[in-house]
Amino acid sequence: MNDSLLSTRYARALLLYALERKVAPEVYGEMKTLADSFFQVPALRQALQNPVLSSMEKRNLMEEAAGGGVSIPTHRFFELVVSQRRESLLQRMAWQFIKLYQQHFHIFHLRLTTAVEATETICQRIVQLIRRVVPDAQVDLLDEVDPDILGGFILQLDHQVIDASVRSQLNDLQRKLIDSN
């Protein structure tokens, strides 16, 4: 079976179980910590795939990587992952859980890039626009300054980009002028 599909199935099962047990925010935090541990400690992936480590040692390593003292759903999830020998997919499972959780709770991560620092009013207006479309949205807005865009803004939501920067408009104009000659 496709690793991505399998990871999504495990992540969806964990989300449903966490929602049922009313500890989804806690499990979300644990999965974010686990995903960050994979990023911070690249050797974690190899350690979990090490055949010399016992199942208990692997589960304990997973729990430590998730912040230690994990919730019951996370503990049981790790037991399932180890018993089914799916340790190699754990990083993807954590990423998929985070993605599914954010979709379920309408959590949006926006990146606003401007040539000068955006005012609080502009940031609030962007959040309000998102909340008009998705009323119960939780918006995490990261404001960045990049003088190279010259003016305007670039707004990113996951893989979608709205580029209303002066730099992109000048590049478009340059392309049109070159194409017309």
Short mmCIF file of C-alpha atoms in Angstrom, two decimals:
data_model
loop_
_atom_site.label_atom_id
_atom_site.label_comp_id
_atom_site.label_asym_id
_atom_site.label_seq_id
_atom_site.Cartn_x
_atom_site.Cartn_y
_atom_site.Cartn_z
CA MET A 1 0.00 0.00 0.00
CA ASN A 2 1.15 3.54 -0.74
CA ASP A 3 3.08 5.02 2.24
CA SER A 4 1.25 8.34 1.94
CA LEU A 5 -2.16 6.67 2.00
CA LEU A 6 -1.15 4.48 4.92
CA SER A 7 0.20 7.46 6.87
CA THR A 8 -3.02 9.36 6.26
CA ARG A 9 -5.13 6.43 7.46
CA TYR A 10 -3.16 6.11 10.69
CA ALA A 11 -3.28 9.88 11.24
CA ARG A 12 -7.04 10.02 10.59
CA ALA A 13 -7.62 7.14 13.03
CA LEU A 14 -5.57 8.95 15.69
CA LEU A 15 -7.49 12.20 15.12
CA LEU A 16 -10.86 10.47 15.41
CA TYR A 17 -9.76 8.66 18.57
CA ALA A 18 -8.38 11.88 20.10
CA LEU A 19 -11.60 13.75 19.24
CA GLU A 20 -13.66 10.95 20.79
CA ARG A 21 -11.55 11.09 23.97
CA LYS A 22 -11.73 14.92 23.93
CA VAL A 23 -7.93 15.32 24.02
CA ALA A 24 -7.33 16.36 20.41
CA PRO A 25 -5.51 19.62 21.30
CA GLU A 26 -3.15 17.70 23.59
CA VAL A 27 -2.43 15.07 20.92
CA TYR A 28 -1.95 17.88 18.38
CA GLY A 29 0.74 19.40 20.60
CA GLU A 30 2.41 16.01 20.97
CA MET A 31 2.42 15.42 17.21
CA LYS A 32 3.88 18.90 16.62
CA THR A 33 6.62 18.15 19.14
CA LEU A 34 7.25 14.77 17.49
CA ALA A 35 7.45 16.34 14.00
CA ASP A 36 9.84 18.96 15.36
CA SER A 37 11.96 16.22 16.96
CA PHE A 38 12.31 14.51 13.58
CA PHE A 39 13.47 17.84 12.15
CA GLN A 40 15.87 18.65 15.00
CA VAL A 41 17.29 15.11 15.31
CA PRO A 42 17.60 13.47 11.88
CA ALA A 43 19.06 10.32 13.52
CA LEU A 44 15.69 9.70 15.19
CA ARG A 45 14.32 8.13 12.02
CA GLN A 46 17.23 5.65 11.82
CA ALA A 47 17.00 4.88 15.53
CA LEU A 48 13.33 3.93 15.22
CA GLN A 49 14.14 1.61 12.33
CA ASN A 50 17.00 -0.06 14.22
CA PRO A 51 16.16 -3.79 14.54
CA VAL A 52 18.33 -4.09 17.66
CA LEU A 53 15.96 -1.90 19.71
CA SER A 54 13.08 -3.70 21.39
CA SER A 55 9.46 -2.65 20.87
CA MET A 56 9.40 -1.08 24.34
CA GLU A 57 12.58 0.89 23.65
CA LYS A 58 11.14 2.17 20.36
CA ARG A 59 7.88 3.19 22.03
CA ASN A 60 9.78 4.93 24.83
CA LEU A 61 11.90 6.75 22.24
CA MET A 62 8.73 7.87 20.42
CA GLU A 63 7.20 9.12 23.67
CA GLU A 64 10.33 11.08 24.54
CA ALA A 65 10.41 12.58 21.05
CA ALA A 66 6.78 13.65 21.53
CA GLY A 67 7.60 15.50 24.73
CA GLY A 68 7.45 12.69 27.31
CA GLY A 69 4.45 11.87 29.47
CA VAL A 70 2.17 11.61 26.45
CA SER A 71 -1.61 11.28 26.50
CA ILE A 72 -3.30 7.88 26.47
CA PRO A 73 -4.32 8.14 22.78
CA THR A 74 -0.76 8.99 21.77
CA HIS A 75 0.64 6.18 23.93
CA ARG A 76 -1.77 3.67 22.38
CA PHE A 77 -1.04 5.03 18.92
CA PHE A 78 2.69 4.45 19.43
CA GLU A 79 1.95 0.90 20.63
CA LEU A 80 -0.03 0.29 17.43
CA VAL A 81 2.69 1.75 15.21
CA VAL A 82 5.35 -0.46 16.84
CA SER A 83 3.20 -3.61 16.84
CA GLN A 84 2.43 -3.13 13.13
CA ARG A 85 6.11 -2.32 12.41
CA ARG A 86 5.27 1.04 10.85
CA GLU A 87 8.01 3.03 12.59
CA SER A 88 9.42 4.14 9.24
CA LEU A 89 6.16 6.02 8.56
CA LEU A 90 5.89 7.78 11.92
CA GLN A 91 7.22 11.12 10.69
CA ARG A 92 4.68 11.18 7.83
CA MET A 93 1.93 10.13 10.23
CA ALA A 94 2.77 13.08 12.50
CA TRP A 95 2.72 15.49 9.53
CA GLN A 96 -0.58 14.08 8.29
CA PHE A 97 -2.12 14.32 11.77
CA ILE A 98 -1.11 17.98 12.00
CA LYS A 99 -2.56 18.67 8.57
CA LEU A 100 -5.84 16.86 9.33
CA TYR A 101 -6.16 18.58 12.72
CA GLN A 102 -5.64 22.00 11.15
CA GLN A 103 -8.25 21.23 8.49
CA HIS A 104 -10.72 19.96 11.10
CA PHE A 105 -10.34 23.03 13.31
CA HIS A 106 -9.94 25.54 10.44
CA ILE A 107 -6.44 26.62 11.41
CA PHE A 108 -4.77 28.73 8.72
CA HIS A 109 -1.10 29.64 8.59
CA LEU A 110 -0.60 32.76 6.49
CA ARG A 111 2.65 34.42 5.56
CA LEU A 112 2.40 38.09 4.67
CA THR A 113 5.49 39.56 3.01
CA THR A 114 5.70 43.33 2.56
CA ALA A 115 8.47 45.77 1.65
CA VAL A 116 8.00 47.61 4.94
CA GLU A 117 6.57 46.36 8.20
CA ALA A 118 2.80 45.89 7.96
CA THR A 119 0.70 47.79 10.45
CA GLU A 120 -1.44 45.99 13.00
CA THR A 121 -4.53 47.32 11.18
CA ILE A 122 -3.49 45.65 7.91
CA CYS A 123 -2.82 42.36 9.69
CA GLN A 124 -6.21 42.52 11.42
CA ARG A 125 -7.98 43.23 8.11
CA ILE A 126 -6.38 40.17 6.51
CA VAL A 127 -7.49 38.00 9.43
CA GLN A 128 -11.02 39.46 9.14
CA LEU A 129 -11.13 38.64 5.41
CA ILE A 130 -10.26 35.01 6.15
CA ARG A 131 -12.90 34.88 8.88
CA ARG A 132 -15.55 36.17 6.47
CA VAL A 133 -14.98 33.10 4.34
CA VAL A 134 -14.47 30.69 7.27
CA PRO A 135 -16.21 32.21 10.33
CA ASP A 136 -14.63 29.95 12.96
CA ALA A 137 -11.13 30.12 11.46
CA GLN A 138 -8.07 30.36 13.65
CA VAL A 139 -5.52 32.43 11.79
CA ASP A 140 -1.80 32.38 12.50
CA LEU A 141 -0.33 35.31 10.56
CA LEU A 142 3.42 35.55 10.11
CA ASP A 143 4.47 39.02 9.00
CA GLU A 144 7.78 39.26 7.11
CA VAL A 145 9.63 42.22 5.64
CA ASP A 146 11.44 41.83 2.31
CA PRO A 147 12.55 45.16 0.81
CA ASP A 148 13.35 43.38 -2.47
CA ILE A 149 9.63 43.21 -3.38
CA LEU A 150 9.73 47.04 -3.63
CA GLY A 151 6.07 47.49 -2.59
CA GLY A 152 2.73 45.74 -2.43
CA PHE A 153 2.53 42.35 -0.74
CA ILE A 154 2.84 38.59 -1.14
CA LEU A 155 0.33 36.47 0.77
CA GLN A 156 0.94 32.73 1.12
CA LEU A 157 -1.53 30.15 2.42
CA ASP A 158 -0.01 26.68 2.26
CA HIS A 159 0.89 26.29 -1.42
CA GLN A 160 -1.31 29.12 -2.67
CA VAL A 161 0.33 32.48 -3.33
CA ILE A 162 -1.16 35.88 -4.07
CA ASP A 163 1.68 37.98 -5.41
CA ALA A 164 0.68 41.62 -5.62
CA SER A 165 4.21 42.92 -5.24
CA VAL A 166 5.70 45.71 -7.33
CA ARG A 167 8.61 43.40 -8.17
CA SER A 168 6.31 40.79 -9.78
CA GLN A 169 4.42 43.50 -11.68
CA LEU A 170 7.68 44.91 -13.02
CA ASN A 171 8.82 41.40 -14.00
CA ASP A 172 5.50 40.85 -15.83
CA LEU A 173 5.89 44.15 -17.63
CA GLN A 174 9.47 43.27 -18.61
CA ARG A 175 8.34 39.89 -19.98
CA LYS A 176 5.57 41.54 -22.02
CA LEU A 177 7.98 44.07 -23.47
CA ILE A 178 10.48 41.36 -24.41
CA ASP A 179 7.75 39.18 -25.92
CA SER A 180 6.36 42.05 -27.98
CA ASN A 181 9.76 42.73 -29.59
#
